[in-house]
Amino acid sequence: MDGPVRPKLASLSDFQFGAVATETIEDALLHLAQQNDQAVQEAAGRMGSFRETRIVEFVFLLCEQWCLEKSVSYQAVEILERFMVKQAENICRQATIQLRNKTEPQNWRALKEQLFNKFILRLMSCVQLASKLSFHYKIISNITVLNFLQALGYLHTKEELLESELDVLKSLNFQINLPTPLAYVEMLLEVLGYNGCLVPATQLHATCLNLLDLVYLLHEPVYESLLRASIENSTPSQLQGEKFVSVKEDFMLLAVGIIAASAFIQNHECWSQVVGHLQSITGIALESIVAFSYAILTHSVGANTPGRQQPVPPHLAARALRSAASSNT
């Protein structure tokens, strides 16, 4: 992974809250909420997921090696997720058209091999695009990417690299500058600071980053446990899983769950106050916040979770999520 020497990342302690006017924060929070509502609605019926542990870990380690900001790693995963889902949907759409027209079916094995052979190249394009969206002075150069690919045994030209990047952009209609869960977390922490939260925002921020990494790395297990709790059944049906896709794309819900879990780890005595503030800010039901923070904590610290500290048990807390999933279908 040889590349140019880059500046060392800023310390988490350098992250400042409380430096933005309240009017600006209100407008930004409203804009994020609107984007989140749209993303949740568009997620209904989406096919598949590519936020697998090995893929996410690869992206995280690559961004860390190249000294990219944390936001870049999340952005790269989200761009890759949307691009690969789009590719899968296009293949299924083509198959449907061919069946309807009774035309010669394509060689699906060849298409699968083509996607597989180009996956690392597409992944690198997503990281490059995410770096361009973040900080222009930390853009990953084509030479760096080509050297990295060569070290892995993939021989590509600069033209192929540029074509791959353009393919990703065209497939997503050049709409890649979408907010990540980190943007929601940091915005809500900003609001919590103005609302007089007992746990300092800077103190919560570092823990939030660690838990957000955890949720990305354990995406399927975390959401599977949340789904099982929401339906009060250990074996969800395929239909129930498909209905739950919109919940997986709800970044505002993920953000409040991350912050609530972080608050419990930092100072469980102030946990109820933090959850109350999050409910007031976002309008998300207390039961949903409890359920999500419980799912996150059981995959991190394991014991002494909010479900055992508060009067709202997890299986009851998840009912709001079940209602939300049903309403989005």
Short mmCIF file of C-alpha atoms in Angstrom, two decimals:
data_model
loop_
_atom_site.label_atom_id
_atom_site.label_comp_id
_atom_site.label_asym_id
_atom_site.label_seq_id
_atom_site.Cartn_x
_atom_site.Cartn_y
_atom_site.Cartn_z
CA MET A 1 0.00 0.00 0.00
CA ASP A 2 2.82 2.39 -0.77
CA GLY A 3 1.68 5.93 -1.39
CA PRO A 4 2.63 9.54 -0.86
CA VAL A 5 3.41 10.71 2.64
CA ARG A 6 0.33 12.41 4.02
CA PRO A 7 -0.33 14.65 6.99
CA LYS A 8 -1.20 12.91 10.21
CA LEU A 9 -4.90 12.90 11.01
CA ALA A 10 -6.13 15.44 13.50
CA SER A 11 -6.69 14.17 17.02
CA LEU A 12 -10.26 13.51 18.08
CA SER A 13 -9.67 15.98 20.90
CA ASP A 14 -9.30 18.72 18.24
CA PHE A 15 -12.89 18.19 17.13
CA GLN A 16 -14.86 21.24 18.25
CA PHE A 17 -18.52 21.54 19.07
CA GLY A 18 -20.48 24.69 19.83
CA ALA A 19 -18.80 26.83 17.17
CA VAL A 20 -21.81 27.10 14.85
CA ALA A 21 -24.81 29.42 15.19
CA THR A 22 -28.02 27.77 16.35
CA GLU A 23 -29.92 28.96 13.26
CA THR A 24 -27.41 27.21 11.01
CA ILE A 25 -27.65 24.02 13.05
CA GLU A 26 -31.45 24.04 12.86
CA ASP A 27 -31.39 24.42 9.08
CA ALA A 28 -28.76 21.71 8.68
CA LEU A 29 -30.63 19.29 10.94
CA LEU A 30 -33.87 19.86 9.02
CA HIS A 31 -32.06 19.24 5.73
CA LEU A 32 -30.56 15.99 7.05
CA ALA A 33 -33.96 14.85 8.29
CA GLN A 34 -35.50 15.47 4.87
CA GLN A 35 -32.69 13.57 3.14
CA ASN A 36 -33.12 10.70 5.58
CA ASP A 37 -36.87 10.49 4.97
CA GLN A 38 -36.26 10.33 1.23
CA ALA A 39 -33.58 7.64 1.61
CA VAL A 40 -35.87 5.51 3.79
CA GLN A 41 -38.71 5.76 1.26
CA GLU A 42 -36.43 4.88 -1.67
CA ALA A 43 -34.99 1.90 0.23
CA ALA A 44 -38.31 0.04 0.22
CA GLY A 45 -37.90 -3.02 -1.98
CA ARG A 46 -34.16 -2.53 -2.49
CA MET A 47 -32.43 -5.80 -3.27
CA GLY A 48 -29.46 -7.15 -1.36
CA SER A 49 -26.70 -5.56 0.63
CA PHE A 50 -22.96 -5.29 0.16
CA ARG A 51 -22.02 -3.98 3.61
CA GLU A 52 -20.34 -7.29 4.39
CA THR A 53 -17.74 -7.43 7.15
CA ARG A 54 -14.80 -8.30 4.90
CA ILE A 55 -15.62 -5.52 2.44
CA VAL A 56 -16.09 -2.90 5.16
CA GLU A 57 -12.91 -3.97 6.95
CA PHE A 58 -10.96 -3.76 3.69
CA VAL A 59 -12.21 -0.21 3.05
CA PHE A 60 -11.55 0.90 6.64
CA LEU A 61 -8.00 -0.46 6.65
CA LEU A 62 -7.27 1.03 3.24
CA CYS A 63 -8.48 4.49 4.29
CA GLU A 64 -6.49 4.24 7.50
CA GLN A 65 -3.35 3.25 5.60
CA TRP A 66 -3.76 6.26 3.32
CA CYS A 67 -4.47 8.61 6.27
CA LEU A 68 -7.94 9.53 5.07
CA GLU A 69 -10.53 11.01 7.41
CA LYS A 70 -13.10 8.71 9.01
CA SER A 71 -15.85 10.30 6.96
CA VAL A 72 -14.15 9.04 3.78
CA SER A 73 -14.29 5.42 4.87
CA TYR A 74 -18.04 5.63 5.58
CA GLN A 75 -18.65 7.52 2.34
CA ALA A 76 -16.71 4.94 0.32
CA VAL A 77 -18.73 2.07 1.81
CA GLU A 78 -22.01 3.85 1.05
CA ILE A 79 -21.01 4.66 -2.55
CA LEU A 80 -19.95 1.05 -3.09
CA GLU A 81 -23.17 -0.23 -1.51
CA ARG A 82 -25.37 1.86 -3.77
CA PHE A 83 -23.35 1.07 -6.88
CA MET A 84 -23.35 -2.70 -6.34
CA VAL A 85 -27.06 -2.75 -5.50
CA LYS A 86 -27.69 -0.81 -8.70
CA GLN A 87 -25.68 -3.37 -10.66
CA ALA A 88 -27.64 -6.25 -9.14
CA GLU A 89 -30.94 -4.53 -9.90
CA ASN A 90 -29.91 -3.92 -13.51
CA ILE A 91 -29.06 -7.60 -14.00
CA CYS A 92 -32.43 -8.68 -12.58
CA ARG A 93 -34.21 -6.10 -14.73
CA GLN A 94 -32.51 -7.44 -17.85
CA ALA A 95 -33.49 -10.98 -16.92
CA THR A 96 -37.12 -9.93 -16.45
CA ILE A 97 -37.20 -8.24 -19.86
CA GLN A 98 -35.67 -11.28 -21.55
CA LEU A 99 -38.18 -13.62 -19.94
CA ARG A 100 -41.03 -11.36 -20.99
CA ASN A 101 -39.77 -11.09 -24.57
CA LYS A 102 -38.67 -14.72 -24.66
CA THR A 103 -35.28 -13.72 -26.05
CA GLU A 104 -31.99 -15.57 -25.78
CA PRO A 105 -30.88 -15.43 -22.12
CA GLN A 106 -27.46 -14.04 -21.36
CA ASN A 107 -24.71 -16.09 -19.85
CA TRP A 108 -25.27 -15.27 -16.19
CA ARG A 109 -22.10 -17.04 -15.15
CA ALA A 110 -20.13 -14.72 -17.43
CA LEU A 111 -21.88 -11.66 -15.96
CA LYS A 112 -21.15 -12.87 -12.44
CA GLU A 113 -17.49 -13.41 -13.29
CA GLN A 114 -17.31 -9.95 -14.84
CA LEU A 115 -18.70 -8.35 -11.69
CA PHE A 116 -16.36 -10.42 -9.55
CA ASN A 117 -13.26 -9.62 -11.62
CA LYS A 118 -13.95 -5.89 -11.51
CA PHE A 119 -15.03 -5.69 -7.87
CA ILE A 120 -11.67 -4.58 -6.43
CA LEU A 121 -11.34 -2.00 -9.19
CA ARG A 122 -14.83 -0.68 -8.43
CA LEU A 123 -14.03 -0.58 -4.73
CA MET A 124 -10.91 1.48 -5.40
CA SER A 125 -12.94 3.87 -7.56
CA CYS A 126 -15.39 4.35 -4.69
CA VAL A 127 -12.56 5.16 -2.29
CA GLN A 128 -11.10 7.62 -4.77
CA LEU A 129 -14.46 9.33 -5.26
CA ALA A 130 -15.02 9.53 -1.51
CA SER A 131 -11.58 11.11 -1.04
CA LYS A 132 -12.45 13.74 -3.64
CA LEU A 133 -15.66 14.56 -1.80
CA SER A 134 -13.81 15.02 1.48
CA PHE A 135 -10.52 16.90 1.26
CA HIS A 136 -9.04 17.86 -2.08
CA TYR A 137 -5.48 17.86 -0.73
CA LYS A 138 -5.88 14.22 0.28
CA ILE A 139 -7.21 12.87 -3.00
CA ILE A 140 -5.78 9.45 -3.73
CA SER A 141 -3.85 9.68 -6.99
CA ASN A 142 -4.22 7.24 -9.87
CA ILE A 143 -0.58 6.20 -9.49
CA THR A 144 -1.16 5.25 -5.85
CA VAL A 145 -4.21 3.16 -6.77
CA LEU A 146 -2.50 1.45 -9.70
CA ASN A 147 0.52 0.55 -7.57
CA PHE A 148 -1.76 -0.87 -4.90
CA LEU A 149 -3.73 -2.93 -7.42
CA GLN A 150 -0.50 -4.21 -8.95
CA ALA A 151 0.69 -5.33 -5.51
CA LEU A 152 -2.52 -7.39 -5.24
CA GLY A 153 -1.93 -8.93 -8.66
CA TYR A 154 -4.43 -6.80 -10.59
CA LEU A 155 -2.94 -5.16 -13.68
CA HIS A 156 -4.95 -2.15 -14.85
CA THR A 157 -4.16 0.91 -16.91
CA LYS A 158 -4.85 4.51 -16.00
CA GLU A 159 -7.54 4.58 -18.69
CA GLU A 160 -9.31 1.59 -17.11
CA LEU A 161 -9.16 3.29 -13.73
CA LEU A 162 -10.74 6.46 -15.12
CA GLU A 163 -13.40 4.43 -16.96
CA SER A 164 -14.24 2.58 -13.75
CA GLU A 165 -14.68 5.84 -11.86
CA LEU A 166 -16.91 7.17 -14.63
CA ASP A 167 -18.97 3.95 -14.62
CA VAL A 168 -19.65 4.40 -10.90
CA LEU A 169 -20.64 8.04 -11.39
CA LYS A 170 -22.93 7.30 -14.33
CA SER A 171 -24.56 4.36 -12.59
CA LEU A 172 -25.46 6.60 -9.63
CA ASN A 173 -26.40 9.57 -11.85
CA PHE A 174 -23.44 11.47 -10.37
CA GLN A 175 -25.30 11.64 -7.04
CA ILE A 176 -22.63 10.38 -4.66
CA ASN A 177 -22.38 13.25 -2.18
CA LEU A 178 -24.86 11.72 0.24
CA PRO A 179 -24.72 12.13 4.04
CA THR A 180 -23.27 9.26 6.02
CA PRO A 181 -24.38 8.15 9.50
CA LEU A 182 -21.40 10.11 10.86
CA ALA A 183 -22.96 13.36 9.62
CA TYR A 184 -26.13 12.57 11.59
CA VAL A 185 -24.18 11.61 14.69
CA GLU A 186 -22.10 14.79 14.69
CA MET A 187 -25.12 17.00 13.99
CA LEU A 188 -27.09 15.47 16.86
CA LEU A 189 -24.10 15.81 19.18
CA GLU A 190 -23.96 19.50 18.26
CA VAL A 191 -27.62 19.91 19.17
CA LEU A 192 -27.18 17.96 22.40
CA GLY A 193 -24.43 20.36 23.43
CA TYR A 194 -26.75 23.34 23.00
CA ASN A 195 -29.52 21.54 24.88
CA GLY A 196 -27.41 21.15 28.00
CA CYS A 197 -26.57 17.46 27.77
CA LEU A 198 -24.80 16.27 30.93
CA VAL A 199 -22.30 14.18 28.95
CA PRO A 200 -19.90 16.44 26.94
CA ALA A 201 -20.24 16.12 23.18
CA THR A 202 -16.47 15.77 22.70
CA GLN A 203 -16.46 12.90 25.18
CA LEU A 204 -19.29 11.14 23.35
CA HIS A 205 -17.75 11.73 19.92
CA ALA A 206 -14.82 9.34 20.32
CA THR A 207 -17.05 6.54 21.62
CA CYS A 208 -19.57 7.17 18.84
CA LEU A 209 -16.86 6.66 16.21
CA ASN A 210 -15.86 3.34 17.74
CA LEU A 211 -19.46 2.12 17.92
CA LEU A 212 -20.19 3.31 14.40
CA ASP A 213 -17.21 1.30 13.18
CA LEU A 214 -18.59 -1.68 15.08
CA VAL A 215 -22.04 -1.38 13.52
CA TYR A 216 -20.52 -1.16 10.04
CA LEU A 217 -18.31 -4.18 10.67
CA LEU A 218 -21.15 -6.17 12.25
CA HIS A 219 -23.91 -4.70 10.12
CA GLU A 220 -25.86 -7.88 9.47
CA PRO A 221 -25.63 -9.34 13.03
CA VAL A 222 -26.67 -6.03 14.62
CA TYR A 223 -29.68 -5.55 12.34
CA GLU A 224 -30.62 -9.22 12.47
CA SER A 225 -30.84 -9.02 16.27
CA LEU A 226 -32.87 -5.82 15.93
CA LEU A 227 -35.23 -7.52 13.47
CA ARG A 228 -35.70 -10.55 15.72
CA ALA A 229 -36.50 -8.27 18.64
CA SER A 230 -38.93 -6.19 16.60
CA ILE A 231 -40.99 -9.20 15.49
CA GLU A 232 -40.46 -11.09 18.76
CA ASN A 233 -39.42 -14.15 16.77
CA SER A 234 -35.99 -15.75 16.44
CA THR A 235 -36.61 -16.88 12.84
CA PRO A 236 -37.78 -13.98 10.65
CA SER A 237 -39.33 -14.85 7.31
CA GLN A 238 -37.91 -13.59 4.01
CA LEU A 239 -40.81 -11.17 3.66
CA GLN A 240 -40.16 -9.72 7.12
CA GLY A 241 -36.50 -9.28 6.21
CA GLU A 242 -37.41 -7.46 3.01
CA LYS A 243 -39.72 -5.14 4.91
CA PHE A 244 -36.89 -4.34 7.29
CA VAL A 245 -34.61 -2.97 4.54
CA SER A 246 -35.92 0.56 5.05
CA VAL A 247 -34.96 0.42 8.73
CA LYS A 248 -31.39 -0.46 7.70
CA GLU A 249 -31.24 2.72 5.63
CA ASP A 250 -32.56 4.99 8.40
CA PHE A 251 -29.39 6.89 9.33
CA MET A 252 -31.19 9.13 11.82
CA LEU A 253 -32.32 6.06 13.74
CA LEU A 254 -28.80 4.64 13.57
CA ALA A 255 -27.35 7.92 14.84
CA VAL A 256 -29.61 8.12 17.90
CA GLY A 257 -28.86 4.48 18.67
CA ILE A 258 -25.12 5.11 18.43
CA ILE A 259 -25.28 8.20 20.67
CA ALA A 260 -27.54 6.51 23.22
CA ALA A 261 -25.23 3.51 23.43
CA SER A 262 -22.20 5.80 23.74
CA ALA A 263 -23.88 7.74 26.55
CA PHE A 264 -24.57 4.51 28.41
CA ILE A 265 -20.93 3.49 28.13
CA GLN A 266 -19.63 6.91 29.16
CA ASN A 267 -22.06 7.63 31.99
CA HIS A 268 -25.03 5.32 32.41
CA GLU A 269 -26.48 7.55 35.12
CA CYS A 270 -27.07 10.26 32.51
CA TRP A 271 -28.36 7.83 29.91
CA SER A 272 -32.05 8.61 30.44
CA GLN A 273 -31.44 12.33 30.02
CA VAL A 274 -29.53 11.81 26.76
CA VAL A 275 -32.23 9.52 25.37
CA GLY A 276 -34.89 12.06 26.34
CA HIS A 277 -33.02 14.79 24.48
CA LEU A 278 -32.65 12.56 21.39
CA GLN A 279 -36.36 11.78 21.42
CA SER A 280 -37.20 15.47 21.66
CA ILE A 281 -34.80 16.46 18.87
CA THR A 282 -35.64 13.75 16.32
CA GLY A 283 -39.19 12.72 17.19
CA ILE A 284 -38.07 9.08 17.21
CA ALA A 285 -39.96 7.04 19.78
CA LEU A 286 -38.22 6.33 23.06
CA GLU A 287 -38.89 2.62 22.54
CA SER A 288 -37.04 2.64 19.21
CA ILE A 289 -34.01 4.40 20.69
CA VAL A 290 -33.91 1.89 23.54
CA ALA A 291 -34.19 -1.05 21.16
CA PHE A 292 -31.40 0.13 18.88
CA SER A 293 -29.01 1.06 21.68
CA TYR A 294 -29.70 -2.32 23.28
CA ALA A 295 -28.82 -4.11 20.03
CA ILE A 296 -25.60 -2.12 19.67
CA LEU A 297 -24.52 -2.66 23.25
CA THR A 298 -25.19 -6.38 23.22
CA HIS A 299 -22.76 -6.66 20.28
CA SER A 300 -20.15 -4.51 22.03
CA VAL A 301 -20.11 -4.66 25.84
CA GLY A 302 -22.64 -7.49 26.07
CA ALA A 303 -23.92 -7.12 29.62
CA ASN A 304 -25.44 -4.37 31.75
CA THR A 305 -27.37 -2.96 28.83
CA PRO A 306 -30.08 -0.28 28.97
CA GLY A 307 -32.78 -2.92 28.68
CA ARG A 308 -31.78 -4.14 32.13
CA GLN A 309 -31.40 -0.66 33.58
CA GLN A 310 -34.66 0.88 32.37
CA PRO A 311 -38.32 -0.07 32.81
CA VAL A 312 -38.78 -0.54 29.03
CA PRO A 313 -37.72 -4.08 28.07
CA PRO A 314 -36.19 -4.60 24.61
CA HIS A 315 -38.93 -6.85 23.25
CA LEU A 316 -41.49 -4.11 23.99
CA ALA A 317 -39.14 -1.35 22.90
CA ALA A 318 -38.82 -2.83 19.43
CA ARG A 319 -42.53 -2.61 18.64
CA ALA A 320 -42.14 0.90 17.24
CA LEU A 321 -39.57 -0.43 14.78
CA ARG A 322 -41.97 -3.15 13.71
CA SER A 323 -44.62 -0.52 13.02
CA ALA A 324 -42.13 1.62 11.12
CA ALA A 325 -41.07 -1.30 8.95
CA SER A 326 -44.67 -2.16 8.13
CA SER A 327 -45.55 1.44 7.21
CA ASN A 328 -42.68 1.66 4.72
CA THR A 329 -43.88 -1.20 2.54
#
